[in-house]
CSV table of C-alpha atoms in Angstrom, one decimal:
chain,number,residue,atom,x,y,z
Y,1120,UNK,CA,19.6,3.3,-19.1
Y,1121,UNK,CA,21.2,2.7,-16.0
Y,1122,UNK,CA,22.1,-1.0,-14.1
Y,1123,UNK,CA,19.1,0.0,-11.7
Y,1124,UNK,CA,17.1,-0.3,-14.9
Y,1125,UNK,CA,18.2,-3.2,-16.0
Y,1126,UNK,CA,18.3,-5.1,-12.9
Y,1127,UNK,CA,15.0,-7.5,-12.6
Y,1128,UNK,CA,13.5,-8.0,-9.5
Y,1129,UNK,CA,11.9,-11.4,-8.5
Y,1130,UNK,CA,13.1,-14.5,-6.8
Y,1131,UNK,CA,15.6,-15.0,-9.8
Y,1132,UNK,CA,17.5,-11.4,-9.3
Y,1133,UNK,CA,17.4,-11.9,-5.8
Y,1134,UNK,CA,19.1,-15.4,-5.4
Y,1135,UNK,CA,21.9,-14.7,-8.4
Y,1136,UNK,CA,22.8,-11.7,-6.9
Y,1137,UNK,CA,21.3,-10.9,-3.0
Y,1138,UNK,CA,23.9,-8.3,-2.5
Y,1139,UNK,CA,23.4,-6.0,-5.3
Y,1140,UNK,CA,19.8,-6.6,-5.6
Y,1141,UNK,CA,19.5,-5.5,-1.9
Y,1142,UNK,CA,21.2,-2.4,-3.1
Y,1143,UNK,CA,19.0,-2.0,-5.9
Y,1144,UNK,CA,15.9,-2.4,-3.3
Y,1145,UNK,CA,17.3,0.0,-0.7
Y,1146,UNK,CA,18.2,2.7,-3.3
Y,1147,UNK,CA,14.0,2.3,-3.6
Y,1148,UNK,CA,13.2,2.9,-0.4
Y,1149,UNK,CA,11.8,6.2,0.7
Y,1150,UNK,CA,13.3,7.9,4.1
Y,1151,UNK,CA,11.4,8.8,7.5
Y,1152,UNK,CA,8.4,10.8,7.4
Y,1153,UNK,CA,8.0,10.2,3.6
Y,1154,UNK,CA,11.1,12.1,2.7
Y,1155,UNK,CA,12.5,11.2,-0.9
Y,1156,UNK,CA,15.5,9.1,0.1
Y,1157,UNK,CA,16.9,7.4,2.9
Y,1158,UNK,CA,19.8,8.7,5.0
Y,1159,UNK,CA,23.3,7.6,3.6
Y,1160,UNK,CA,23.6,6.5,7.5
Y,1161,UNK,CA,20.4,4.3,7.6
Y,1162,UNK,CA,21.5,2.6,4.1
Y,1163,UNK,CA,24.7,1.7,5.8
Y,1164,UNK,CA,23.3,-0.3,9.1
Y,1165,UNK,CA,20.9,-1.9,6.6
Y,1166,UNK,CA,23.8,-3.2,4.6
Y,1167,UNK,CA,25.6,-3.8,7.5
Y,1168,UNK,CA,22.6,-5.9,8.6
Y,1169,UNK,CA,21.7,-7.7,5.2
Y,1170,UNK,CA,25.5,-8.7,4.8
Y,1171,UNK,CA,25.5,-10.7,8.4
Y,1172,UNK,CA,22.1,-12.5,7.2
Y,1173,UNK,CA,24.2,-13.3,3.9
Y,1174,UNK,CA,27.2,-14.5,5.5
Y,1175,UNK,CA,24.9,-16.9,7.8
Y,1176,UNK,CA,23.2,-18.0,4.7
Y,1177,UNK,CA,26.2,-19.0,3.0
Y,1178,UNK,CA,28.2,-20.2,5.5
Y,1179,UNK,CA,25.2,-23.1,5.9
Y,1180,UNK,CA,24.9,-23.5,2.1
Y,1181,UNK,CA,21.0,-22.0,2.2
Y,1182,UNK,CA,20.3,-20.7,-0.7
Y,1183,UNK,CA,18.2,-17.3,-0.3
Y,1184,UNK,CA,14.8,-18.5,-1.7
Y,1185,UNK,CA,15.0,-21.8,0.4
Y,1186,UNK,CA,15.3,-19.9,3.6
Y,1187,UNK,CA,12.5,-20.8,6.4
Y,1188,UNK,CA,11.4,-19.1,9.3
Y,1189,UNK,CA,13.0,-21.6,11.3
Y,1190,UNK,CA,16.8,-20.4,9.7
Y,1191,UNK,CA,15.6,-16.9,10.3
Y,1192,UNK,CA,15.1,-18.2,14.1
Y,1193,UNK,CA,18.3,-19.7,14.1
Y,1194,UNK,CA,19.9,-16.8,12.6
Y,1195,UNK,CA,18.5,-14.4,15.3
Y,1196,UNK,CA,19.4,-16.5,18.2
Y,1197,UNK,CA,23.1,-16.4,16.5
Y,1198,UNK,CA,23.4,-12.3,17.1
Y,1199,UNK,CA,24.8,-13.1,20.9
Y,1200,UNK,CA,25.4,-9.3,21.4
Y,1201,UNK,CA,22.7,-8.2,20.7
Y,1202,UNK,CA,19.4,-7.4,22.6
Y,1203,UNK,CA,15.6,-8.7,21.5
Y,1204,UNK,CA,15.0,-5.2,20.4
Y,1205,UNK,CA,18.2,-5.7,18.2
Y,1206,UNK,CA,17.0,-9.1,16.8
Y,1207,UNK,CA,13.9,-7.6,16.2
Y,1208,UNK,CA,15.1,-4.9,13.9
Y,1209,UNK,CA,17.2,-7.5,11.6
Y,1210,UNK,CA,13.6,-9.8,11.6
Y,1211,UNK,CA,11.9,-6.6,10.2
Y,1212,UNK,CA,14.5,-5.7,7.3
Y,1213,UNK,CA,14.2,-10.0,6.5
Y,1214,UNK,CA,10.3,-9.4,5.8
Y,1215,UNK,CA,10.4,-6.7,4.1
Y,1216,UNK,CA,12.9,-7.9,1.5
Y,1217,UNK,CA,11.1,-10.9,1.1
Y,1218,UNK,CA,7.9,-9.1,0.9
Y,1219,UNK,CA,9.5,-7.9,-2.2
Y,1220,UNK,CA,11.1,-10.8,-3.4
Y,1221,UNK,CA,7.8,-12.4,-4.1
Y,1222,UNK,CA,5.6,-9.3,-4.7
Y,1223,UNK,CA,5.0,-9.8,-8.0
Y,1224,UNK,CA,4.2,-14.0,-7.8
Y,1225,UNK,CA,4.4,-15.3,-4.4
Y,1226,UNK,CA,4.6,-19.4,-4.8
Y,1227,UNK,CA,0.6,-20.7,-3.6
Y,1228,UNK,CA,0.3,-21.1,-0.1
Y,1229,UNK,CA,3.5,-18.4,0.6
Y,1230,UNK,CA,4.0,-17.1,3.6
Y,1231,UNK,CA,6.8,-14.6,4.7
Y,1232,UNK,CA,9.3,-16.6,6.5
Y,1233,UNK,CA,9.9,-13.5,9.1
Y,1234,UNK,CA,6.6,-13.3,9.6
Y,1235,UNK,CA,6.3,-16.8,10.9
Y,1236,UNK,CA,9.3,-16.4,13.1
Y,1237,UNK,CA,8.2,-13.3,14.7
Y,1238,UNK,CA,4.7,-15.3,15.9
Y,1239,UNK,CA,6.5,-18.5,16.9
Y,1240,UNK,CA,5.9,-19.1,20.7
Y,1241,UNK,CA,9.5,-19.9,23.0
Y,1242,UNK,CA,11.3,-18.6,19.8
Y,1243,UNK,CA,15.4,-19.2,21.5
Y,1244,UNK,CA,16.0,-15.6,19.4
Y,1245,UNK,CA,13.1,-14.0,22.2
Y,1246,UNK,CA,14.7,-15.8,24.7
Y,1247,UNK,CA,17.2,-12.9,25.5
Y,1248,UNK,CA,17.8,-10.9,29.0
Y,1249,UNK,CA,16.8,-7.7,27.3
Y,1250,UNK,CA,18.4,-4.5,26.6
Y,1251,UNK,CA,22.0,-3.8,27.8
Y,1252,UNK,CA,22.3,-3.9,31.4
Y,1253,UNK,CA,21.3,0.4,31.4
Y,1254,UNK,CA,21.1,2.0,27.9
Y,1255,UNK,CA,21.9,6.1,27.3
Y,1256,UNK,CA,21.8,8.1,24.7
Y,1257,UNK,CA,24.8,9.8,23.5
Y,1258,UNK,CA,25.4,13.3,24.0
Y,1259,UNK,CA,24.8,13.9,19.8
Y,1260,UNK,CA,22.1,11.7,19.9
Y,1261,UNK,CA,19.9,14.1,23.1
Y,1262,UNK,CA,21.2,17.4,21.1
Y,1263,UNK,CA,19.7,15.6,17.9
Y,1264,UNK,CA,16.3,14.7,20.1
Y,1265,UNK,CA,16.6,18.0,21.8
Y,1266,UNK,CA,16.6,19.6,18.5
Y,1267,UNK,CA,13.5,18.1,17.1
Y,1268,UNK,CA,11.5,18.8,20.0
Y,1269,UNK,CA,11.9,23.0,20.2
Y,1270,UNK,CA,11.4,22.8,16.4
Y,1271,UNK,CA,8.1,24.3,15.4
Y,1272,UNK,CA,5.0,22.2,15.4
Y,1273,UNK,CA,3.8,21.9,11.8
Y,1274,UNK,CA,0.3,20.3,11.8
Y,1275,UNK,CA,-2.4,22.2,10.3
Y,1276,UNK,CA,-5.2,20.9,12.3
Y,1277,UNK,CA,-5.6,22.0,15.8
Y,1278,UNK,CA,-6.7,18.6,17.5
Y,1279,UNK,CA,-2.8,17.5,15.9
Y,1280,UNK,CA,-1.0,20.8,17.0
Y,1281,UNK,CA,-2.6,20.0,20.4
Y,1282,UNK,CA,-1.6,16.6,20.8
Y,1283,UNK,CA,1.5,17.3,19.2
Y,1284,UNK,CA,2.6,19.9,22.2
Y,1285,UNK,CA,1.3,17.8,24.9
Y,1286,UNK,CA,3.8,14.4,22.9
Y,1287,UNK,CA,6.7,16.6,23.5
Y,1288,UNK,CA,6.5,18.1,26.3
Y,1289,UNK,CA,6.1,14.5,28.1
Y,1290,UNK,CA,8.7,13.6,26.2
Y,1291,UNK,CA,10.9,16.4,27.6
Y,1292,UNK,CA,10.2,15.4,31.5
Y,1293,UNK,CA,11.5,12.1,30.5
Y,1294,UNK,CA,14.8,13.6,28.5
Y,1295,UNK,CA,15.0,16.6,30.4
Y,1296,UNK,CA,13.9,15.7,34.1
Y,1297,UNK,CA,14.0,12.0,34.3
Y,1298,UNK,CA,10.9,11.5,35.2
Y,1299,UNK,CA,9.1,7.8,34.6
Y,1300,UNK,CA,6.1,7.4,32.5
Y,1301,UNK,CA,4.0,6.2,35.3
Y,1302,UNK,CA,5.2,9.7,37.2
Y,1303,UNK,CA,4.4,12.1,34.0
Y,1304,UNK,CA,0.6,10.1,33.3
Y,1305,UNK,CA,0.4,11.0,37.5
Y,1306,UNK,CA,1.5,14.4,37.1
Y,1307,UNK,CA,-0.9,17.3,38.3
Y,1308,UNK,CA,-0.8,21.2,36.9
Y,1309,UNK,CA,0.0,22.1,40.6
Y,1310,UNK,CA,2.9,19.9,40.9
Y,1311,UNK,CA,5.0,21.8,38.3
Y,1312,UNK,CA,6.4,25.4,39.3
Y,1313,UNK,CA,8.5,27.3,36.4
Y,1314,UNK,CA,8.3,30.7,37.6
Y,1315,UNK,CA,11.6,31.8,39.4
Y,1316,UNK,CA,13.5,28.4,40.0
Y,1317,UNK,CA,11.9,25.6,38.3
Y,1318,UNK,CA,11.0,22.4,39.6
Y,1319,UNK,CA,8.9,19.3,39.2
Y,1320,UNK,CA,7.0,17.7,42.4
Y,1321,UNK,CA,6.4,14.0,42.5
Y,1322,UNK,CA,4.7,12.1,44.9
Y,1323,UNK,CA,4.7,7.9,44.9
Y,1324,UNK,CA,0.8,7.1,44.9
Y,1325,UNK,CA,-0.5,5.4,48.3
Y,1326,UNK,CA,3.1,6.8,49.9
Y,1327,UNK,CA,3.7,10.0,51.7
Y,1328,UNK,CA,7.1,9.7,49.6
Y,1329,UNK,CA,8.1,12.0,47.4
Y,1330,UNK,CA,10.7,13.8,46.0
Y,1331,UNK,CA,11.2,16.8,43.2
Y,1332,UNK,CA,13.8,17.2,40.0
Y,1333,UNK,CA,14.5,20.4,38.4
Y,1334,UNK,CA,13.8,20.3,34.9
Y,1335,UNK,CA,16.9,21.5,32.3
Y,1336,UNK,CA,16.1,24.8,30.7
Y,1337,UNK,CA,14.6,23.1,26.9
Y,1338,UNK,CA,12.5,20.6,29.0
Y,1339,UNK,CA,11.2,24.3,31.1
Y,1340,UNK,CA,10.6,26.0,28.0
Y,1341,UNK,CA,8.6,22.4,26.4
Y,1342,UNK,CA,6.4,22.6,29.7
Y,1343,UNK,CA,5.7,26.3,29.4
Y,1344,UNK,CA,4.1,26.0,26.2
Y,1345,UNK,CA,2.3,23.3,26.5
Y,1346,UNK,CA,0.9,24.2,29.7
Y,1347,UNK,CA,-0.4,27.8,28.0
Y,1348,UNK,CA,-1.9,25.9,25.0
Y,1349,UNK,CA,-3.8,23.5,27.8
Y,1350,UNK,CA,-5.1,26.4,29.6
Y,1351,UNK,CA,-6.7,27.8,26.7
Y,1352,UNK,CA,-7.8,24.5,25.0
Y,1353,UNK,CA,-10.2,24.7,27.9
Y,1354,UNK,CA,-9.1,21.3,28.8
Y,1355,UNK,CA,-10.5,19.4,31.7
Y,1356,UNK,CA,-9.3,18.4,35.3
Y,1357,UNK,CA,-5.7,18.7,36.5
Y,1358,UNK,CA,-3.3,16.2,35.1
Y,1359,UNK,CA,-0.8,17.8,33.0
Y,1360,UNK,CA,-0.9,15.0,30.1
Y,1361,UNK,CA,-4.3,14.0,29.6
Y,1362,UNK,CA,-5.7,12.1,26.8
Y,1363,UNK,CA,-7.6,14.6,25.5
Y,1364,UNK,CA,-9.4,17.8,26.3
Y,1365,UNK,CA,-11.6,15.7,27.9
Y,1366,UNK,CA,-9.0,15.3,30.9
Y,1367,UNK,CA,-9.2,11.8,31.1
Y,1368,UNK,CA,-6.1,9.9,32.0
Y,1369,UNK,CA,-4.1,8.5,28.9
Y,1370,UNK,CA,-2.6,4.9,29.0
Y,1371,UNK,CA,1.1,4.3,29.3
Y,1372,UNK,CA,0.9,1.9,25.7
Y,1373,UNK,CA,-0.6,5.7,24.2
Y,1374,UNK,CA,2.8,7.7,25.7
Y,1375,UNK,CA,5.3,4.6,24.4
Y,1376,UNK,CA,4.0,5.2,21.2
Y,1377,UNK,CA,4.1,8.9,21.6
Y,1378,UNK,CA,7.8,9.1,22.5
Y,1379,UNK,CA,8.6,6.4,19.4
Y,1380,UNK,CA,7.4,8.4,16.8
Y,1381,UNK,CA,8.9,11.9,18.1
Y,1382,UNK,CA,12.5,9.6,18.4
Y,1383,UNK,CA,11.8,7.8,14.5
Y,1384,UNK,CA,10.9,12.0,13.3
Y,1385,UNK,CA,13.7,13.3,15.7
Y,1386,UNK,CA,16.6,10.8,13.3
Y,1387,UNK,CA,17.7,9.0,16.2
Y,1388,UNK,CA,16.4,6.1,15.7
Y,1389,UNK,CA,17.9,5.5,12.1
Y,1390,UNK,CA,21.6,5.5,13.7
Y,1391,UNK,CA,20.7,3.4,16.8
Y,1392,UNK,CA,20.3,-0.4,17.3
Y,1393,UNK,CA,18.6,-0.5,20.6
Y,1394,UNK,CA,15.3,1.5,20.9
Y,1395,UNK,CA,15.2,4.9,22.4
Y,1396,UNK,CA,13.0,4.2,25.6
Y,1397,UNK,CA,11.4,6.8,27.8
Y,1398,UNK,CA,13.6,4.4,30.4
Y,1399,UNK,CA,16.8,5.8,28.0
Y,1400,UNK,CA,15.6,8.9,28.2
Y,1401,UNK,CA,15.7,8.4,31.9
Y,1402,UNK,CA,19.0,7.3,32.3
Y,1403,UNK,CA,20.3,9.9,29.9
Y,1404,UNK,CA,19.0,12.7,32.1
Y,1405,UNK,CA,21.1,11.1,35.2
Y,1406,UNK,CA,24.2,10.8,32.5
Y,1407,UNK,CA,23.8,14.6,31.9
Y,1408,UNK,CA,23.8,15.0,35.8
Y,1409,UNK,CA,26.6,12.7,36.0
Y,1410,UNK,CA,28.7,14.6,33.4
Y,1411,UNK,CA,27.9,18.0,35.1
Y,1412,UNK,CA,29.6,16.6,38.2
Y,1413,UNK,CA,26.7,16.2,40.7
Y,1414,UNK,CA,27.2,13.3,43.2
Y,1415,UNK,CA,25.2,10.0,43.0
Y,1416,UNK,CA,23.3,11.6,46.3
Y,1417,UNK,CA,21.8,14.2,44.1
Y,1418,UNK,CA,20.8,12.6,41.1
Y,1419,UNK,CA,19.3,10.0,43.5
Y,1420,UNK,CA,17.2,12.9,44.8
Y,1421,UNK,CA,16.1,14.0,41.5
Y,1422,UNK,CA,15.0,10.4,40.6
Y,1423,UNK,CA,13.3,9.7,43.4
Y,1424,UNK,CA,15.6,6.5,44.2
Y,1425,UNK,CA,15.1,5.4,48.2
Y,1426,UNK,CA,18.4,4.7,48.3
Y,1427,UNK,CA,22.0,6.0,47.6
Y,1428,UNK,CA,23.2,3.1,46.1
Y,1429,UNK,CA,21.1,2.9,43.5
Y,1430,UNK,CA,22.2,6.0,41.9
Y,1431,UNK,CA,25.6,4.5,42.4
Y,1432,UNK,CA,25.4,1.5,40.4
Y,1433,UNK,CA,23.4,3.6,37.9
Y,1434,UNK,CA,26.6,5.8,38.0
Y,1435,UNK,CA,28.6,2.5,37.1
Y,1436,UNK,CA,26.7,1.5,34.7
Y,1437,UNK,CA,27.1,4.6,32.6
Y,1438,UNK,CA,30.7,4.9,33.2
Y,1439,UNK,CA,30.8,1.0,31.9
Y,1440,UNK,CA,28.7,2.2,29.0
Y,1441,UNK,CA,30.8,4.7,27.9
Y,1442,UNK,CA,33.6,2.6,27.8
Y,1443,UNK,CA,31.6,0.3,25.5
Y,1444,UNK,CA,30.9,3.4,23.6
Y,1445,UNK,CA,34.8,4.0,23.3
């Protein structure tokens, strides 16, 4: 019998020892996508995570079933590095352990503590500028995402191979030709050319602006696919990411969602704090252009900025970045 075994769970375990019954809890804990075990990486932010909540704890003398949603709150608004989408992430690992710390007896009238702080209105841990100032992804980090979207397409059932395709594809204009979600639910079949030299034609509704980006070769070969398996779906109208076969235009809350579960299946998320936003993916595509050695000017172009300088301070924020990173 092993000290897993013998550990008890319950409010009792859990304030005598929160360290080592966190362990016991996370050793539990199945990985992404219902895999058997959680990535050694993943265990180790959690930990990283429960131990700062700990120290909190202790250095206010709160013992761990005592804690309210209003210490959670306080905690939170404590991380001054970090971002809401940060803060958010510690709330989430807090309710789940206490979901378990009272799942076998929860006191009458019980209510997660995390819970409570996540609905409390003018909450100081909300009240946050947001993300880093521009956020990337690292160069492992797109090969990783990269990765995961040329692997094959495993649903069995055609409606999910279908949608599955169109997910990544869109995803791949955002990694791969920095385009914005708005711009890729606008997108047309007769605005994207891949034969001979690819590119990608974008026009600002209600504007006679517009401007094109050439997509990199995985986010060419993403589109090509996709755009065969539209064509004989027998899907309707012309926009290039429709919500079904139906060719009715699909809302942007549909594509956020889209592009968080390919980066939660792709890995990336379990090694990263801050979300992996289509805006990221953005960003990342002009860090790619950046690191190739094309001028501010012409990643300007290819993201359809009106002016120069805002490719140059979007050059300065990923130089300052990957300092930070450093």
């Amino acid at each position: 019998m092993t000290n897993k075994d013998l550990f008890k769970a319950g409010p009792a375990g859990w304030e005598a020892d929160p360290q080592t019954s966190f362990d016991t809890w996370l050793s539990q804990q199945k990985g992404r996508g219902g895999a058997p075990a959680m990535r050694i990486s993943s265990a180790e932010v959690y930990r990283a995570q429960w131990g700062k909540f700990l120290d909190y704890l202790q250095t206010r003398g709160v013992e761990l079933t005592r804690v309210t949603d209003v210490h959670i709150s306080e905690f939170l608004s404590s991380l001054h590095s970090e971002n809401r989408s940060q803060r958010d992430r510690y709330r989430k690992l807090i309710e789940r352990v206490f979901a378990d710390l009272y799942r076998s007896k929860a006191p009458r009238g019980y209510v997660n503590p995390a819970g409570v702080a996540q609905k409390e209105q003018g909450a100081a841990w909300k009240a946050v500028a947001g993300n880093l100032p521009t956020s990337f992804l690292t160069l492992a980090e797109r090969r990783t995402l990269v990765e995961h979207l040329l692997s094959p397409v495993v649903w069995q059932k055609s409606e999910e191979h279908w949608r599955q395709l169109r997910d990544r594809a869109m995803v791949a204009t955002f990694l791969g030709a920095g385009l914005k979600v708005s711009e890729a639910l606008r997108l047309t079949v007769n605005c994207v050319a891949l034969h001979g030299e690819p590119w990608i034609k974008l026009r600002r509704p209600d504007s006679q602006f517009s401007h094109r980006t050439q997509p990199t070769p995985f986010a060419r070969d993403l589109l090509a696919r996709w755009l065969a398996e539209r064509a004989t779906s027998g899907c309707r109208g012309d926009l290039v990411f429709p919500a079904g076969v139906h060719g009715g235009a699909m809302h942007s809350v549909t594509a956020l969602r889209a592009a968080d579960a390919i980066v939660d299946a792709s890995g990336v998320s379990e090694n990263r704090l801050e979300r992996a936003s289509p805006q990221t993916m953005r960003n990342s595509f002009a860090a790619g252009m950046f690191e190739a050695g094309e001028s501010p000017k012409s990643v300007g172009e290819s993201l359809g900025f009106a002016v120069v300088l805002t490719a140059e301070r979007l050059k300065a924020s990923w130089q300052s970045w990957q300092t930070f990173q450093n």
